[in-house]
Coordinates of C-alpha atoms and ligand atoms in Angstrom, one line a residue:
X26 CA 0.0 0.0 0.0
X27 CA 1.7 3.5 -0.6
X28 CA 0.3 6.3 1.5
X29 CA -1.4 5.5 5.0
X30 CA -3.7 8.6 6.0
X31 CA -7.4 8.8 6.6
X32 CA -7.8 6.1 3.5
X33 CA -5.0 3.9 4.4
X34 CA -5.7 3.8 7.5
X35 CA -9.1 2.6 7.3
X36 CA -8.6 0.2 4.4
X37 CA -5.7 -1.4 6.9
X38 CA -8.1 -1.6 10.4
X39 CA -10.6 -4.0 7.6
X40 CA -8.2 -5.9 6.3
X41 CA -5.8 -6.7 9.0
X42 CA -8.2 -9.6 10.7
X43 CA -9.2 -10.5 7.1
X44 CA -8.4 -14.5 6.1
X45 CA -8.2 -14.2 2.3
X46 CA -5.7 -11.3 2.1
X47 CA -2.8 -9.5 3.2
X48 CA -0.9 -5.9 3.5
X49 CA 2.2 -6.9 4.2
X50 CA 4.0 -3.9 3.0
X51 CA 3.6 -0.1 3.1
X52 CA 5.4 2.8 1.6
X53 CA 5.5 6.3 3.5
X54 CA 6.1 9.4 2.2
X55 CA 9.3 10.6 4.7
X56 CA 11.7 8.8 7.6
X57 CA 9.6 10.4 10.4
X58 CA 6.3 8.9 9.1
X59 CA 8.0 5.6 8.7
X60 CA 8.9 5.1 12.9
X61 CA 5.2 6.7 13.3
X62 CA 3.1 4.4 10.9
X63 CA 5.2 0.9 11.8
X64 CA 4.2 1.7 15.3
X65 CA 1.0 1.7 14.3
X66 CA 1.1 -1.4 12.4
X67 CA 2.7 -3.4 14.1
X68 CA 6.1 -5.8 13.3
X69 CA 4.2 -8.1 10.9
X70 CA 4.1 -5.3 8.3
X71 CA 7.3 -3.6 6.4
X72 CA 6.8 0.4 6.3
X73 CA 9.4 1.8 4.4
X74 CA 9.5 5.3 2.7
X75 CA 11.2 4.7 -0.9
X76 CA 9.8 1.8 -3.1
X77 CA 13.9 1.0 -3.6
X78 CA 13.5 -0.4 -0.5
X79 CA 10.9 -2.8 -0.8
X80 CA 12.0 -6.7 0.5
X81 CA 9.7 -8.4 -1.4
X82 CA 8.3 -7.6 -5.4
X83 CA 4.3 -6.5 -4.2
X84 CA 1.7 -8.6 -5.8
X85 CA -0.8 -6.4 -6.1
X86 CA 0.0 -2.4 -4.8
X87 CA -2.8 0.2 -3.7
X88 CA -2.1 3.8 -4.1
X89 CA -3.7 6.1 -1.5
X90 CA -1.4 8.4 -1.1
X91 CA -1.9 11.6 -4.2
X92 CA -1.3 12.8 -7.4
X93 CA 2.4 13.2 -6.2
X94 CA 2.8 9.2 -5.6
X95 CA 1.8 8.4 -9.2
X96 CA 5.6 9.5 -10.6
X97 CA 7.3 8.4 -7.5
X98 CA 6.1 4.7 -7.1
X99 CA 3.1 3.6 -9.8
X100 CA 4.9 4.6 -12.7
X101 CA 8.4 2.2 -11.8
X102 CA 5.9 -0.2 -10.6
X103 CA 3.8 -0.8 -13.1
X104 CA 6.7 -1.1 -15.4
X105 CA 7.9 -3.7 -13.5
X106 CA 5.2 -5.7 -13.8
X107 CA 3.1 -4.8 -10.6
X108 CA -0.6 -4.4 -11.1
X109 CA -1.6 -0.9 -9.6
X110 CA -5.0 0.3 -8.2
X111 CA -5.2 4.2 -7.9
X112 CA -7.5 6.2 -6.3
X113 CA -5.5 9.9 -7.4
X114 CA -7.4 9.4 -10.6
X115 CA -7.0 13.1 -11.1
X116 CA -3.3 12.4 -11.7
X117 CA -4.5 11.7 -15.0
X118 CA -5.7 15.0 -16.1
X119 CA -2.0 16.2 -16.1
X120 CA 1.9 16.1 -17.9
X121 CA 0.4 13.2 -19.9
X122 CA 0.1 11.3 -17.1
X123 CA -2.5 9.2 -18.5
X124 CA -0.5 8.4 -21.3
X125 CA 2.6 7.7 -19.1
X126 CA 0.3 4.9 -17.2
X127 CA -0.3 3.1 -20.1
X128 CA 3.2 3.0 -21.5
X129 CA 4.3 2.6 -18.0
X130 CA 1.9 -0.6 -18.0
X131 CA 2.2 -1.8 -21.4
X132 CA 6.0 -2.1 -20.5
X133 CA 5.8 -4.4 -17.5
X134 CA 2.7 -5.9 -18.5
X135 CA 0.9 -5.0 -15.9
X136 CA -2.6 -4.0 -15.3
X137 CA -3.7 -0.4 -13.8
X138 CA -7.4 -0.4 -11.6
X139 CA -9.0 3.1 -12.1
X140 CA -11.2 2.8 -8.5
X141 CA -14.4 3.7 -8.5
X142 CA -13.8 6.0 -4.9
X143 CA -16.3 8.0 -3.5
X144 CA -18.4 7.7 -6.1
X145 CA -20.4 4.8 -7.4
X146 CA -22.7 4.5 -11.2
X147 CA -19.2 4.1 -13.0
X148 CA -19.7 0.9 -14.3
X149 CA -23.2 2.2 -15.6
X150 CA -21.1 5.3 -17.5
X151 CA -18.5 3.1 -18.8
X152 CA -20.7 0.5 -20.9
X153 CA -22.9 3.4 -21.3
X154 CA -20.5 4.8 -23.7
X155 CA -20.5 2.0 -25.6
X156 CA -23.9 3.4 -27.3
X157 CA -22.8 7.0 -27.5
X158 CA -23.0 9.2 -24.2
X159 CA -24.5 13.0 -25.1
X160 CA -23.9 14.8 -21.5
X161 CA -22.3 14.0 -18.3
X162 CA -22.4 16.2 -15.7
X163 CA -21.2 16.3 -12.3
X164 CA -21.7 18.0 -9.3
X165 CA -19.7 17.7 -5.9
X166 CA -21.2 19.7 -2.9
X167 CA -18.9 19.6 0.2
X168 CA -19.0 21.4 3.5
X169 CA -17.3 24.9 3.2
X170 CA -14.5 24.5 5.2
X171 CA -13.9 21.0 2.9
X172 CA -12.2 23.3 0.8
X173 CA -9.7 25.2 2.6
X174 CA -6.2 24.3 1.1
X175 CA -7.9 24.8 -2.4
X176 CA -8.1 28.0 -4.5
X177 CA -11.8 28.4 -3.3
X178 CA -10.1 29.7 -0.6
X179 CA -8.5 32.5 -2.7
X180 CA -11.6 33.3 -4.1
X181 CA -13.9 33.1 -1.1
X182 CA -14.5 33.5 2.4
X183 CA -15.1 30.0 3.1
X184 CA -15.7 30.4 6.9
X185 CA -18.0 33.1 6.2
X186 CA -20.5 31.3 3.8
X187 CA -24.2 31.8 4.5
X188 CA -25.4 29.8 1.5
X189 CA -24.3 26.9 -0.9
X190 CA -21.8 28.8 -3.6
X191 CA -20.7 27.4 -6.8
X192 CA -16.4 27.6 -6.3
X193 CA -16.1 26.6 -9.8
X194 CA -17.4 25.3 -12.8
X195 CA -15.9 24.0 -15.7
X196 CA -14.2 20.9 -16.9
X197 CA -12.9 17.7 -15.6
X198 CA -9.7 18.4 -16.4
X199 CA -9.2 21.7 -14.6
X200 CA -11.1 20.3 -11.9
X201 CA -8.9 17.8 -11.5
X202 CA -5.8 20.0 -11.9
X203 CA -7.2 22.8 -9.5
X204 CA -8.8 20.8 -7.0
X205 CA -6.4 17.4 -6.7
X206 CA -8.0 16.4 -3.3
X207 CA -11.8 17.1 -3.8
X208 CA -11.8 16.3 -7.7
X209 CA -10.6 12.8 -8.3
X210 CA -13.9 11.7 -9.0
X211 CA -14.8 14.0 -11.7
X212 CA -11.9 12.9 -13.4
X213 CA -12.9 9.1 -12.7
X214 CA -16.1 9.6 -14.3
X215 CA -14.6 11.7 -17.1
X216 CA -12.4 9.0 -17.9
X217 CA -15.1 6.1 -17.7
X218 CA -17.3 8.2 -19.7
X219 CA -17.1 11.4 -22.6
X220 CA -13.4 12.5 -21.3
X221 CA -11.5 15.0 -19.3
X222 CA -12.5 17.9 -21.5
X223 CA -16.0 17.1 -22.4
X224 CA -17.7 16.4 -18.6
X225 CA -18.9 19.1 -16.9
X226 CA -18.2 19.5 -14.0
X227 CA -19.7 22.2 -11.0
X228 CA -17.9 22.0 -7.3
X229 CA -20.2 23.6 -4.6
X230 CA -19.2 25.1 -0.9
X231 CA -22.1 24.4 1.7
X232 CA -22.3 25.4 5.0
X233 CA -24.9 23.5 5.5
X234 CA -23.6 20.5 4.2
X235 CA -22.6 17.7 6.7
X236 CA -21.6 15.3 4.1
X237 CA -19.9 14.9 0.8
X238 CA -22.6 14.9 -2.0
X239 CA -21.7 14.0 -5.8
X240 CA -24.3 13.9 -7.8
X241 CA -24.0 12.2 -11.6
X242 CA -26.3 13.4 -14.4
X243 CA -26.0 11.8 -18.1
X244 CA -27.9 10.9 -21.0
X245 CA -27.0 9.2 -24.5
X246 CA -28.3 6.2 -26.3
X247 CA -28.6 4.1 -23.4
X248 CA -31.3 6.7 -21.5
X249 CA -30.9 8.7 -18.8
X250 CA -29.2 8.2 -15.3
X251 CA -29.3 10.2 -12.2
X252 CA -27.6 9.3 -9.1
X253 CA -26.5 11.0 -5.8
X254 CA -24.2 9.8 -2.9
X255 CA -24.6 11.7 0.3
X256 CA -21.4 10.3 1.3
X257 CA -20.0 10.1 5.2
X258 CA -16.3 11.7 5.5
X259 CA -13.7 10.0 6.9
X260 CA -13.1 11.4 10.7
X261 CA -9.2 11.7 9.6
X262 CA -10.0 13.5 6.5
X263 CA -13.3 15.4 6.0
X264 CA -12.3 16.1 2.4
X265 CA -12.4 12.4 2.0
X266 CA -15.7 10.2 2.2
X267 CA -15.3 6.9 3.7
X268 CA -17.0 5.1 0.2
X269 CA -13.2 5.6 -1.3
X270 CA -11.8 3.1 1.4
X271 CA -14.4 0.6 1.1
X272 CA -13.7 1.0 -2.9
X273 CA -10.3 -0.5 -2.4
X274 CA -11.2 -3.1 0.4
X275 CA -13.4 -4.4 -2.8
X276 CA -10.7 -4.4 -5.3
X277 CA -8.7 -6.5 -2.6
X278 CA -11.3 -9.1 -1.9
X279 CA -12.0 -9.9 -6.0
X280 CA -8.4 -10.0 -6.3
X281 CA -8.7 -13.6 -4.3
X282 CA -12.6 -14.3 -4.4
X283 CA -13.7 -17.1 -7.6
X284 CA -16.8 -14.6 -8.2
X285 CA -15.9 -11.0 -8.7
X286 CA -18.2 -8.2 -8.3
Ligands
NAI12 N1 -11.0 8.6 -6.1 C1 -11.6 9.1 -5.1 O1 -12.8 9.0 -4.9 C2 -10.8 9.9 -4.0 C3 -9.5 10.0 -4.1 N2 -8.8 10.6 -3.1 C4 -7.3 10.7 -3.3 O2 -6.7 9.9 -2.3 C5 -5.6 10.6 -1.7 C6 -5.4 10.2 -0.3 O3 -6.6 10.6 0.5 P1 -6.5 10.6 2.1 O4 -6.0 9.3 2.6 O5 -7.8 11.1 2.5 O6 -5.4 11.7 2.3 P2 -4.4 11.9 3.6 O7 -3.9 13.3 3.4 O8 -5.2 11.6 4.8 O9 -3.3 10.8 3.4 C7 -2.4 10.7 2.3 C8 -1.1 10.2 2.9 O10 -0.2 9.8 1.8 C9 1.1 10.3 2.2 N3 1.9 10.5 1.0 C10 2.0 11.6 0.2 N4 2.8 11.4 -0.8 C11 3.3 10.1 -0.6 C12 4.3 9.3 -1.3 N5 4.9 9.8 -2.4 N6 4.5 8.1 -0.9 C13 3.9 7.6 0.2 N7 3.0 8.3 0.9 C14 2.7 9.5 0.5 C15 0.9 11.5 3.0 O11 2.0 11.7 3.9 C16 -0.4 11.1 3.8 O12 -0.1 10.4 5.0 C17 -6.0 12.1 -1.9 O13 -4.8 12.9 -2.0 C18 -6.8 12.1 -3.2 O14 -5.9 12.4 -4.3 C19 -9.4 11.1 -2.0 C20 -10.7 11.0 -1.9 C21 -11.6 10.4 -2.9
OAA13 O1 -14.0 11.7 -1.1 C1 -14.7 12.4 -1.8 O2 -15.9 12.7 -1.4 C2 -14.3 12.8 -3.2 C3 -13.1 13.5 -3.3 O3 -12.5 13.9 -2.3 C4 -12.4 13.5 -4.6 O4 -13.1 13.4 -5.6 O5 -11.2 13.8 -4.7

């Protein structure tokens, strides 16, 4: 696993007393976290803070960690042959990173899981696009202070807000690129569906928001969908809703289970 804050933390409390599955090795971002987070694990579990010093070639690797990790680890990864889940999907909408996955992968063979996060309907999206999608739209609504550390912040005074405000509006890409820790799943539903630069994409600050609410809209050959998540936040990290750890625990369990769903 590379990264363990609010969403590696929670995927590792579910799967530590789990039969079928193991993390036996996590990567950190510096020395000081490293001495934190193996206290925390416990001796069972390698923490190290530089893939170079890995013991043992991963089987399967889990990035929670951001858009930063994506260069750093999943890129030599992948092109050494380790299959790669990611849930910094906005990553992609930058430096070709998207296309650097794929060569990356293509090179070692190895397969790259797009999660499906905080969000769920991706899997309707993606086939959907098989018949010709005409509109997707998104629309993430988070509490105003969710988007302190953000430009909104620039732009507005957050702590101040009486009533929900649109903070920006736009495409998926620039979403993605301005807002790397609330936009990851605009740029996951982009990607399943009409592409970075044709979803559109509003962000919303709420005061009186409690959760994190995305709500999907799209229509093409197949019909129409609409579909909301009020999703909880994580109590480590309020930008994050706890749906994106239970995403990965998911891709874990169909890597060993004879039915995957
Ligand atoms: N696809 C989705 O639906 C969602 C995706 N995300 C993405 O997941 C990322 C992680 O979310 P949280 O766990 O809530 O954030 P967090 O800030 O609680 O934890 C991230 C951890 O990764 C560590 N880290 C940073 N760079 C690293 C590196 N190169 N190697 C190893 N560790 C590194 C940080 O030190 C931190 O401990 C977010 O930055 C965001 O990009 C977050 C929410 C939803
Ligand atoms: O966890 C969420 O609610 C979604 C999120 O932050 C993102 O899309 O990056």
């Amino acid at each position: 696993m590379i990264g363990f804050g609010a969403i590696g933390c929670t995927v590792f409390k579910v799967i530590k007393n789990d039969a079928e599955v193991r993390i036996s090795q996590i990567v950190v971002h510096n020395e000081e976290m490293r001495a934190e987070v193996q206290a925390k694990v416990g001796d069972n579990v390698v923490v190290v803070s530089r893939i170079s010093d890995l013991p043992q070639r991963p089987e399967f690797v889990l990035e929670c960690a951001g858009h930063a990790a994506l260069t750093a680890c999943v890129l030599p990864l992948l092109a050494s042959g380790v299959d790669c889940a990611l849930v910094s999907i906005g990553a992609l909408a930058s430096d070709g990173m998207q296309e650097k996955l794929e060569a990356a992968a293509r090179q070692g063979k190895a397969t790259i899981t797009l999660m499906s996060g905080a969000i769920g309907g991706i899997d309707a999206i993606s086939a959907a696009k098989f018949g010709g999608l005409d509109e997707v739209l998104y629309t993430g609504r988070k509490p105003a202070l969710s988007w302190i550390g953000t430009p909104a912040e620039e732009l507005f005074k957050l702590a101040e807000l009486s009533e929900a405000t649109v903070i920006f509006r736009g495409n998926a890409r620039e979403a993605a690129q301005l807002y790397p820790k609330n936009a990851n799943v605009a740029a996951t539903l982009a990607i399943a569906g009409l592409g970075l630069d044709h979803t559109k994409v509003t962000l919303i600050a709420d005061p009186a928001a409690t959760q994190n609410i995305h709500t999907i809209e799209a229509r093409g050959v197949f019909g129409q969908m609409k579909m909301e998540i009020q999703g909880n936040p994580l109590p480590e990290n309020p930008k994050t809703s706890a749906l994106t750890a239970y995403s990965i625990i998911r891709a874990i369990k169909n890597r060993v289970r004879p039915v995957v769903i």
